[in-house]
Short mmCIF file of C-alpha atoms in Angstrom, two decimals:
data_model
loop_
_atom_site.label_atom_id
_atom_site.label_comp_id
_atom_site.label_asym_id
_atom_site.label_seq_id
_atom_site.Cartn_x
_atom_site.Cartn_y
_atom_site.Cartn_z
CA MET A 1 19.88 20.42 12.61
CA ALA A 2 17.13 19.02 10.41
CA VAL A 3 16.05 21.58 7.79
CA LYS A 4 12.45 21.00 8.91
CA PRO A 5 11.14 19.04 11.94
CA PHE A 6 11.00 15.37 11.15
CA GLY A 7 9.09 12.58 12.94
CA LEU A 8 10.12 8.97 13.52
CA VAL A 9 8.04 6.10 14.86
CA PHE A 10 9.59 2.72 15.74
CA PHE A 11 7.70 -0.47 16.43
CA PRO A 12 9.72 -3.69 15.97
CA ALA A 13 6.87 -5.96 17.20
CA PHE A 14 8.88 -8.32 19.40
CA ASP A 15 5.82 -10.52 19.97
CA TRP A 16 4.81 -11.06 16.33
CA ALA A 17 6.34 -13.36 13.69
CA LEU A 18 4.92 -15.85 11.23
CA THR A 19 7.54 -18.37 12.44
CA PRO A 20 10.67 -17.94 14.66
CA THR A 21 13.06 -18.12 11.67
CA HIS A 22 10.90 -16.23 9.14
CA PRO A 23 12.67 -13.33 7.36
CA GLU A 24 9.85 -10.99 8.49
CA ARG A 25 11.11 -10.65 12.09
CA GLU A 26 11.99 -7.95 14.59
CA GLU A 27 15.69 -7.81 13.64
CA ARG A 28 14.58 -5.99 10.47
CA LEU A 29 14.12 -2.89 12.61
CA LEU A 30 16.62 -3.55 15.39
CA TYR A 31 19.68 -3.28 13.12
CA THR A 32 18.28 -0.03 11.73
CA ARG A 33 17.69 1.26 15.25
CA ASP A 34 21.30 0.46 16.18
CA GLN A 35 22.58 2.28 13.09
CA ILE A 36 20.48 5.36 13.77
CA VAL A 37 21.64 5.53 17.39
CA GLU A 38 25.27 4.96 16.38
CA GLU A 39 25.06 7.77 13.81
CA GLY A 40 23.48 10.08 16.39
CA LEU A 41 20.39 10.80 14.32
CA LEU A 42 18.11 10.91 17.35
CA ASP A 43 20.37 13.63 18.83
CA ILE A 44 19.91 15.93 15.83
CA PRO A 45 17.70 18.91 16.76
CA GLY A 46 14.44 18.74 14.87
CA ILE A 47 14.28 14.93 14.63
CA ARG A 48 11.56 13.82 17.02
CA GLU A 49 10.68 10.28 18.02
CA TYR A 50 7.00 9.46 18.65
CA LYS A 51 5.57 6.47 20.45
CA PRO A 52 3.00 4.56 18.36
CA ARG A 53 -0.63 4.72 19.38
CA LEU A 54 -2.95 1.71 19.24
CA ALA A 55 -5.30 1.67 16.27
CA THR A 56 -8.80 0.32 16.93
CA LEU A 57 -10.80 -2.44 15.29
CA ARG A 58 -13.07 0.32 14.00
CA ASP A 59 -10.06 1.85 12.20
CA ALA A 60 -9.47 -1.53 10.52
CA ASP A 61 -13.19 -2.04 9.76
CA ARG A 62 -13.19 1.30 7.95
CA VAL A 63 -11.04 -0.39 5.27
CA HIS A 64 -11.49 -4.14 5.54
CA ILE A 65 -14.24 -6.72 5.49
CA GLY A 66 -12.88 -9.52 7.65
CA VAL A 67 -14.50 -12.92 7.29
CA PRO A 68 -15.99 -13.61 9.77
CA ASP A 69 -14.50 -10.45 11.37
CA ILE A 70 -11.16 -8.64 11.24
CA GLY A 71 -10.49 -9.15 14.94
CA SER A 72 -10.22 -12.92 14.48
CA HIS A 73 -7.28 -12.49 12.06
CA ILE A 74 -5.04 -9.98 13.82
CA THR A 75 -3.09 -9.39 17.03
CA ASP A 76 -2.33 -6.25 19.02
CA ALA A 77 0.90 -5.98 17.01
CA HIS A 78 -1.13 -5.26 13.85
CA LEU A 79 -3.06 -2.53 15.65
CA VAL A 80 0.16 -0.95 16.97
CA SER A 81 1.73 -1.09 13.50
CA ALA A 82 -1.31 0.65 12.00
CA GLY A 83 -1.42 3.00 14.98
CA GLY A 84 2.24 3.86 14.42
CA ALA A 85 1.47 4.91 10.86
CA ILE A 86 -1.45 7.00 12.11
CA THR A 87 0.81 8.59 14.74
CA ALA A 88 3.34 9.59 12.08
CA ALA A 89 0.66 10.95 9.74
CA GLU A 90 -1.11 12.91 12.48
CA ALA A 91 2.18 14.57 13.45
CA VAL A 92 2.40 15.79 9.85
CA VAL A 93 -1.19 16.93 9.35
CA LYS A 94 -1.17 18.73 12.72
CA GLY A 95 1.95 20.61 11.64
CA GLU A 96 4.19 19.25 14.42
CA VAL A 97 6.68 17.97 11.83
CA ALA A 98 7.10 18.51 8.10
CA ARG A 99 7.51 14.83 7.29
CA ALA A 100 7.55 11.52 9.14
CA PHE A 101 8.68 7.91 8.72
CA ALA A 102 6.86 5.06 10.49
CA LEU A 103 9.31 2.18 10.85
CA VAL A 104 6.75 -0.38 11.91
CA ARG A 105 5.88 -4.00 11.38
CA PRO A 106 3.92 -6.19 10.59
CA PRO A 107 3.74 -4.82 7.02
CA GLY A 108 0.47 -4.39 5.15
CA HIS A 109 0.54 -3.68 1.41
CA HIS A 110 -0.58 -7.18 0.31
CA ALA A 111 -3.71 -7.06 2.51
CA MET A 112 -6.80 -6.53 0.33
CA ARG A 113 -10.27 -5.20 1.10
CA VAL A 114 -11.62 -8.65 2.00
CA VAL A 115 -9.53 -10.55 4.57
CA HIS A 116 -9.73 -14.32 4.99
CA GLY A 117 -6.19 -14.68 6.36
CA THR A 118 -2.59 -13.55 5.83
CA ARG A 119 -0.90 -13.17 2.46
CA GLY A 120 2.57 -11.85 1.67
CA PHE A 121 3.17 -11.42 5.44
CA CYS A 122 0.24 -8.92 5.54
CA THR A 123 -3.15 -9.16 7.28
CA ILE A 124 -4.38 -5.57 7.50
CA ASN A 125 -3.27 -2.81 5.15
CA ILE A 126 -1.33 -0.35 7.29
CA GLU A 127 -1.28 2.53 4.78
CA ALA A 128 -4.96 2.13 3.87
CA VAL A 129 -6.02 2.15 7.53
CA MET A 130 -3.96 5.32 7.95
CA VAL A 131 -5.44 6.99 4.84
CA GLU A 132 -9.04 6.30 5.79
CA TYR A 133 -8.35 7.48 9.36
CA LEU A 134 -7.01 10.78 7.97
CA ARG A 135 -10.02 11.15 5.70
CA ARG A 136 -12.42 10.52 8.57
CA HIS A 137 -10.72 12.65 11.23
CA HIS A 138 -8.72 15.28 9.32
CA GLY A 139 -10.64 15.92 6.10
CA ILE A 140 -7.85 14.73 3.79
CA ARG A 141 -9.29 13.90 0.35
CA ARG A 142 -6.76 13.50 -2.46
CA VAL A 143 -3.98 11.08 -1.58
CA ALA A 144 -1.08 9.72 -3.62
CA ILE A 145 0.55 6.45 -2.55
CA VAL A 146 3.87 5.58 -4.16
CA ASP A 147 4.77 1.96 -3.43
CA THR A 148 8.53 1.40 -3.68
CA ASP A 149 8.58 -2.21 -2.46
CA VAL A 150 10.04 -4.80 -4.85
CA HIS A 151 6.74 -6.72 -4.68
CA HIS A 152 3.66 -5.25 -6.32
CA GLY A 153 1.40 -3.59 -3.73
CA ASP A 154 -1.60 -5.62 -4.81
CA GLY A 155 -3.51 -5.12 -1.56
CA THR A 156 -3.30 -1.34 -1.66
CA GLN A 157 -4.22 -1.40 -5.35
CA ASP A 158 -7.26 -3.54 -4.59
CA ILE A 159 -8.56 -1.26 -1.83
CA PHE A 160 -8.30 1.93 -3.91
CA TYR A 161 -9.02 0.47 -7.37
CA HIS A 162 -12.36 2.30 -7.66
CA ASP A 163 -11.35 5.55 -5.94
CA PRO A 164 -10.41 8.46 -8.25
CA ASP A 165 -9.23 10.47 -5.23
CA THR A 166 -6.39 8.03 -4.59
CA LEU A 167 -3.49 7.87 -7.01
CA PHE A 168 -1.64 4.58 -6.57
CA ILE A 169 1.75 4.18 -8.26
CA SER A 170 3.74 1.00 -7.80
CA PHE A 171 7.14 0.19 -9.27
CA HIS A 172 8.29 -3.33 -8.59
CA GLN A 173 10.11 -6.32 -10.02
CA ASP A 174 8.12 -7.67 -12.96
CA GLY A 175 5.28 -9.88 -11.69
CA ARG A 176 6.25 -12.63 -14.13
CA THR A 177 9.35 -13.16 -11.99
CA LEU A 178 8.22 -12.47 -8.40
CA TYR A 179 5.34 -12.73 -5.90
CA PRO A 180 2.48 -11.80 -6.06
CA GLY A 181 2.51 -12.18 -9.84
CA SER A 182 0.54 -9.02 -10.54
CA GLY A 183 1.14 -5.32 -11.15
CA PHE A 184 0.98 -5.24 -14.94
CA THR A 185 0.32 -2.12 -16.99
CA ASP A 186 -3.25 -3.11 -17.86
CA GLU A 187 -4.23 -3.01 -14.16
CA ALA A 188 -5.19 0.66 -14.25
CA GLY A 189 -8.36 1.08 -12.17
CA SER A 190 -12.07 0.45 -12.71
CA PRO A 191 -13.93 2.83 -15.07
CA PRO A 192 -14.54 5.69 -12.56
CA ALA A 193 -10.88 5.64 -11.50
CA LEU A 194 -9.21 4.54 -14.72
CA GLY A 195 -5.64 5.86 -14.89
CA THR A 196 -5.25 6.49 -11.15
CA THR A 197 -3.60 3.10 -10.73
CA ILE A 198 -0.21 3.13 -12.45
CA ASN A 199 1.92 0.00 -12.45
CA LEU A 200 5.56 0.03 -13.48
CA PRO A 201 6.91 -3.54 -13.70
CA LEU A 202 10.71 -3.34 -13.85
CA PRO A 203 13.07 -6.01 -15.21
CA PRO A 204 15.13 -7.98 -12.66
CA GLY A 205 18.51 -6.32 -12.24
CA THR A 206 17.23 -2.77 -12.68
CA THR A 207 19.77 -0.38 -11.13
CA ASP A 208 19.60 3.14 -9.66
CA GLU A 209 19.89 4.52 -13.19
CA GLY A 210 16.77 2.71 -14.37
CA LEU A 211 14.73 3.49 -11.27
CA HIS A 212 15.53 7.19 -11.46
CA TYR A 213 14.72 7.31 -15.16
CA VAL A 214 11.18 6.12 -14.32
CA LEU A 215 10.98 8.43 -11.31
CA ASP A 216 12.14 11.57 -13.16
CA ASN A 217 10.23 11.02 -16.37
CA LEU A 218 6.91 9.66 -15.10
CA ILE A 219 6.31 9.43 -11.35
CA ILE A 220 7.30 12.97 -10.37
CA PRO A 221 5.45 14.66 -13.28
CA VAL A 222 2.29 12.60 -12.57
CA LEU A 223 2.41 13.51 -8.87
CA GLU A 224 2.76 17.19 -9.74
CA ASP A 225 -0.21 16.95 -12.10
CA PHE A 226 -2.41 15.07 -9.60
CA ARG A 227 -1.74 17.63 -6.83
CA PRO A 228 -2.58 15.43 -3.82
CA ASP A 229 -3.25 16.72 -0.33
CA LEU A 230 -0.80 14.11 0.96
CA VAL A 231 1.95 11.97 -0.58
CA ILE A 232 2.62 8.62 1.10
CA ASN A 233 5.59 6.37 0.42
CA SER A 234 4.82 2.70 0.95
CA ALA A 235 8.49 2.15 1.62
CA GLY A 236 9.74 -1.34 0.86
CA GLN A 237 13.53 -1.66 0.86
CA ASP A 238 13.75 -5.01 -0.91
CA ASN A 239 14.76 -3.54 -4.28
CA HIS A 240 18.25 -3.45 -2.72
CA TYR A 241 20.93 -5.42 -4.56
CA SER A 242 21.60 -7.63 -1.50
CA ASP A 243 17.99 -8.57 -0.72
CA PRO A 244 17.63 -12.37 -0.53
CA LEU A 245 13.99 -12.47 -1.69
CA ALA A 246 14.30 -10.51 -4.94
CA SER A 247 16.63 -9.74 -7.85
CA MET A 248 16.91 -5.97 -8.19
CA ALA A 249 20.02 -3.75 -7.92
CA ILE A 250 19.12 -0.53 -6.06
CA THR A 251 21.63 0.96 -3.59
CA ALA A 252 21.16 2.96 -0.38
CA GLN A 253 22.11 6.09 -2.33
CA GLY A 254 19.51 5.21 -4.95
CA TYR A 255 16.82 4.92 -2.28
CA ALA A 256 17.90 8.11 -0.46
CA SER A 257 17.93 10.11 -3.68
CA LEU A 258 14.48 8.71 -4.46
CA ALA A 259 13.21 9.91 -1.07
CA ALA A 260 14.69 13.36 -1.67
CA LYS A 261 12.95 13.69 -5.05
CA LEU A 262 9.65 12.13 -3.94
CA ARG A 263 9.30 14.46 -0.93
CA ALA A 264 6.67 12.20 0.62
CA ASP A 265 4.82 13.62 3.60
CA VAL A 266 4.71 10.21 5.28
CA ALA A 267 6.73 7.06 4.67
CA VAL A 268 5.61 3.71 6.08
CA LEU A 269 7.98 0.74 6.09
CA GLU A 270 6.97 -2.29 4.08
CA GLY A 271 9.37 -5.08 3.05
CA GLY A 272 13.14 -5.44 2.97
CA TYR A 273 14.92 -8.58 4.15
CA SER A 274 18.63 -7.88 3.80
CA ILE A 275 18.62 -7.24 7.51
CA GLU A 276 22.30 -6.41 8.15
CA ASP A 277 23.66 -5.45 4.72
CA ALA A 278 20.90 -3.16 3.45
CA LEU A 279 18.21 -2.03 5.89
CA PRO A 280 20.41 -0.02 8.30
CA TYR A 281 21.91 1.95 5.38
CA VAL A 282 18.77 2.32 3.27
CA ASN A 283 16.64 3.45 6.20
CA THR A 284 19.32 5.87 7.44
CA GLY A 285 19.60 7.36 3.96
CA ILE A 286 15.83 7.78 3.68
CA ILE A 287 15.60 9.42 7.12
CA LEU A 288 18.37 11.91 6.28
CA ALA A 289 16.86 12.68 2.87
CA MET A 290 13.33 13.19 4.25
CA ALA A 291 14.74 15.44 7.00
CA GLY A 292 16.57 17.55 4.43
CA LEU A 293 20.02 16.46 5.67
CA ASP A 294 23.12 15.35 3.78
CA TYR A 295 22.91 11.65 2.92
CA SER A 296 25.87 11.48 0.53
CA ARG A 297 28.07 9.51 2.96
CA VAL A 298 25.57 6.71 3.57
CA VAL A 299 27.25 3.82 1.73
CA GLU A 300 27.04 0.07 2.22
CA PRO A 301 30.32 -1.64 3.25
CA ASP A 302 30.02 -4.00 0.26
CA ILE A 303 29.03 -1.33 -2.28
CA ALA A 304 31.61 -2.73 -4.71
CA ALA A 305 29.27 -5.71 -5.15
CA ALA A 306 26.41 -3.53 -6.44
CA PRO A 307 25.62 -4.06 -10.13
CA ARG A 308 26.04 -0.97 -12.30
CA GLY A 309 24.62 0.27 -15.55
CA LEU A 310 21.79 -1.02 -17.70
CA SER A 311 21.62 -3.15 -20.80
CA ASP A 312 20.44 -1.56 -24.05
CA GLY A 313 17.40 -3.82 -23.88
CA THR A 314 16.43 -2.62 -20.38
CA ARG A 315 16.89 1.02 -21.44
CA ALA A 316 14.62 0.51 -24.43
CA TYR A 317 12.03 -1.26 -22.28
CA LEU A 318 11.99 1.55 -19.70
CA ARG A 319 11.58 4.21 -22.41
CA GLU A 320 8.60 2.29 -23.82
CA LEU A 321 7.12 1.75 -20.33
CA VAL A 322 7.31 5.45 -19.46
CA ALA A 323 5.78 6.43 -22.80
CA LYS A 324 2.92 3.93 -22.44
CA GLN A 325 2.02 4.82 -18.86
CA GLY A 326 2.46 8.53 -19.55
CA ALA A 327 -0.10 8.25 -22.34
CA LEU A 328 -2.48 6.41 -19.99
CA TRP A 329 -2.21 9.27 -17.50
CA ARG A 330 -2.75 12.00 -20.10
CA GLU A 331 -5.72 10.24 -21.67
CA ARG A 332 -7.29 8.92 -18.47
CA GLU A 333 -10.45 11.04 -18.59
CA SER A 334 -11.45 9.98 -22.11
CA LEU A 335 -10.48 6.36 -21.37
CA SER A 336 -12.56 6.45 -18.18
CA SER A 337 -15.62 7.75 -20.03
CA ALA A 338 -15.26 5.14 -22.75
CA ALA A 339 -14.86 2.30 -20.23
CA ALA A 340 -17.92 3.45 -18.28
CA ALA A 341 -20.01 3.67 -21.45
CA LYS A 342 -18.94 0.17 -22.48
CA ALA A 343 -19.72 -1.31 -19.03
CA GLY A 344 -23.22 0.17 -18.72
CA ASP A 345 -24.85 0.31 -15.27
CA PHE A 346 -22.45 -2.18 -13.66
CA TRP A 347 -18.76 -3.11 -14.04
CA THR A 348 -17.92 -6.66 -12.99
CA ARG A 349 -14.60 -8.31 -12.09
CA ARG A 350 -14.07 -12.01 -11.28
CA ARG A 351 -10.75 -13.24 -9.91
CA GLY A 352 -8.91 -15.74 -7.79
CA ILE A 353 -6.80 -14.62 -4.80
CA TYR A 354 -4.24 -16.84 -3.05
CA TYR A 355 -3.23 -16.43 0.60
CA ASP A 356 0.27 -17.93 0.58
CA ASP A 357 0.80 -17.65 4.36
CA SER A 358 -2.60 -19.05 5.34
CA GLY A 359 -2.99 -21.61 2.55
CA ILE A 360 -6.33 -20.21 1.39
CA SER A 361 -7.74 -19.88 -2.12
CA GLU A 362 -10.42 -17.25 -2.59
CA GLN A 363 -12.80 -16.71 -5.48
CA GLN A 364 -14.23 -13.23 -5.59
CA VAL A 365 -16.74 -11.34 -7.73
CA GLU A 366 -16.93 -7.54 -7.58
CA ARG A 367 -19.90 -5.70 -9.07
CA LEU A 368 -19.51 -1.92 -9.16
CA ARG A 369 -22.57 0.27 -9.71
CA LEU A 370 -21.67 3.05 -12.17
CA CYS A 371 -23.96 5.90 -11.16
CA PRO A 372 -24.22 9.17 -13.12
CA HIS A 373 -24.91 11.10 -9.90
CA CYS A 374 -22.37 9.72 -7.40
CA ARG A 375 -19.67 7.08 -7.00
CA GLY A 376 -22.18 4.23 -6.91
CA TYR A 377 -21.58 1.30 -4.63
CA LEU A 378 -19.58 -1.92 -4.68
CA ALA A 379 -20.97 -5.40 -4.07
CA VAL A 380 -18.44 -8.14 -3.25
CA ALA A 381 -19.17 -11.87 -3.17
CA THR A 382 -16.38 -14.00 -1.73
CA GLU A 383 -15.87 -17.72 -1.21
CA ALA A 384 -12.66 -19.13 0.25
CA GLU A 385 -11.32 -22.57 1.13
CA GLY A 386 -8.30 -23.49 3.24
CA HIS A 387 -6.98 -26.64 4.93
CA ARG A 388 -7.00 -25.02 8.38
CA THR A 389 -9.92 -22.64 7.92
CA GLY A 390 -12.31 -24.75 5.87
CA TYR A 391 -14.95 -23.00 3.77
CA GLN A 392 -15.69 -19.30 4.39
CA SER A 393 -18.05 -17.08 2.41
CA ALA A 394 -19.55 -13.63 2.60
CA PHE A 395 -21.46 -11.03 0.62
CA ALA A 396 -20.84 -7.35 1.30
CA ALA A 397 -21.79 -3.96 -0.08
CA VAL A 398 -19.47 -0.97 0.24
CA VAL A 399 -21.12 2.45 0.20
CA PRO A 400 -18.57 5.19 -0.57
CA ARG A 401 -18.59 8.73 0.73
CA GLU A 402 -21.06 11.17 -0.88
CA SER A 403 -23.25 8.43 -2.32
CA CYS A 404 -26.73 9.35 -3.58
CA PRO A 405 -29.92 8.03 -1.87
CA ALA A 406 -30.62 5.61 -4.75
CA CYS A 407 -27.18 4.00 -4.46
CA ARG A 408 -27.38 3.80 -0.68
CA GLN A 409 -30.67 1.94 -1.07
CA GLY A 410 -29.27 -0.16 -3.91
CA ALA A 411 -26.39 -1.34 -1.73
CA LYS A 412 -28.75 -2.30 1.07
CA ASP A 413 -31.12 -4.07 -1.34
CA ALA A 414 -28.23 -6.05 -2.86
CA VAL A 415 -27.20 -7.39 0.56
CA LEU A 416 -30.77 -8.18 1.62
CA ALA A 417 -31.42 -9.98 -1.68
CA ALA A 418 -28.26 -12.05 -1.27
CA LYS A 419 -29.23 -12.93 2.29
CA ARG A 420 -32.70 -14.07 1.20
CA GLN A 421 -31.05 -16.41 -1.32
CA GLY A 422 -28.88 -17.72 1.53
CA LYS A 423 -25.82 -18.70 -0.48
CA TYR A 424 -23.25 -17.10 1.84
CA GLN A 425 -22.39 -17.43 5.55
CA HIS A 426 -21.99 -13.73 6.38
CA TYR A 427 -23.51 -10.45 5.12
CA TYR A 428 -22.17 -6.93 5.65
CA ILE A 429 -22.74 -3.28 4.71
CA GLN A 430 -19.64 -1.08 4.97
CA ASP A 431 -20.84 2.53 4.99
CA LYS A 432 -18.01 5.05 4.50
CA GLU A 433 -20.30 8.05 5.01
CA ASN A 434 -21.59 6.85 8.37
CA ASP A 435 -18.28 5.21 9.31
CA SER A 436 -19.83 1.84 10.06
CA LEU A 437 -19.50 -1.85 9.23
CA GLU A 438 -22.90 -3.42 9.84
CA ARG A 439 -23.44 -7.17 10.01
CA VAL A 440 -26.80 -7.89 8.35
#
């Protein structure tokens, strides 16, 4: 019997794939499902399976600014995937189960605030839609998201980059060697949230030993210090030694032990493309660990092929990484104050974003109002160009929760001023307090 009730949600999305032979396909979950049934996990008292609900476009609009609208970029499969994550999280916050794992696809952690298309197999951010749903409907405030996918969770980072109530920790294969080429230590949050984004780029070939050194000496202590209302695991399984899209060396036991230490309230599946050799074992180990059951006998048939140990150079690098990011966490308040003072009334970021699946290049400018009375507001100007989509542009203002009257008016004025100048095709105000996305 599970030590505490545990929830499972499955959604393999039979009707969604980027192409028929793409590695992001329904077999990713079907082999896991077969393994779980074969092992009798669904017969264990206390393990409950939930059917996914359908998220709404309003749930997606609470997070994203789709250009021209989010509905034109997604299918029902995306809404069921997001709805599956919400189903799992609601089972936890309502006290029906202690923890839950949403094994759903399509994935979402590369989807950013602004959506022009699909990038990294992701169109809407499943975890972010779930988080903002919980904040709107269940009063959850402080959330920690630990992204354990081999690829940096750049979309989740982007959405919560200005939010001091969301701690985002991502460990991943070093961005100099893998898509999306980001997730470096200097990406730490904008001034009001400086230090609540923690990136841990790991060298290719990092084994269980290296991962657990970072987990034990940095991630767990930071989580305990942050004291979130909810811990979410953005659970990518492509750090596995057999994954064809990456070069790491984590085993099913390494992942299961991670899940046991992390004690996430909700896990949501992200990547993982070793469909037969890794996913059935890694997911089974995570389920057993989250349910408080023995996972020690979950071992891959080819475990002898798993790399072992670490080089002296990797050990030294990991020690330095933990020390550097630990210092960032401890000094975050003074660093945040100094960054805000240096920026003045507004903090500005300019960047290019590439949508590899849609063939779109986006240029984006963010301008964050740093208000002494509230969390200000964010203005986003975006221009994108793609062979199939042509030119798309928009200007939007995002008004966070608990904003002061001056900032609410400032956000509206910024959009109206941009519209009078007429440079962009679309204009929006996303109001978190009133739960609305208004087209201006």
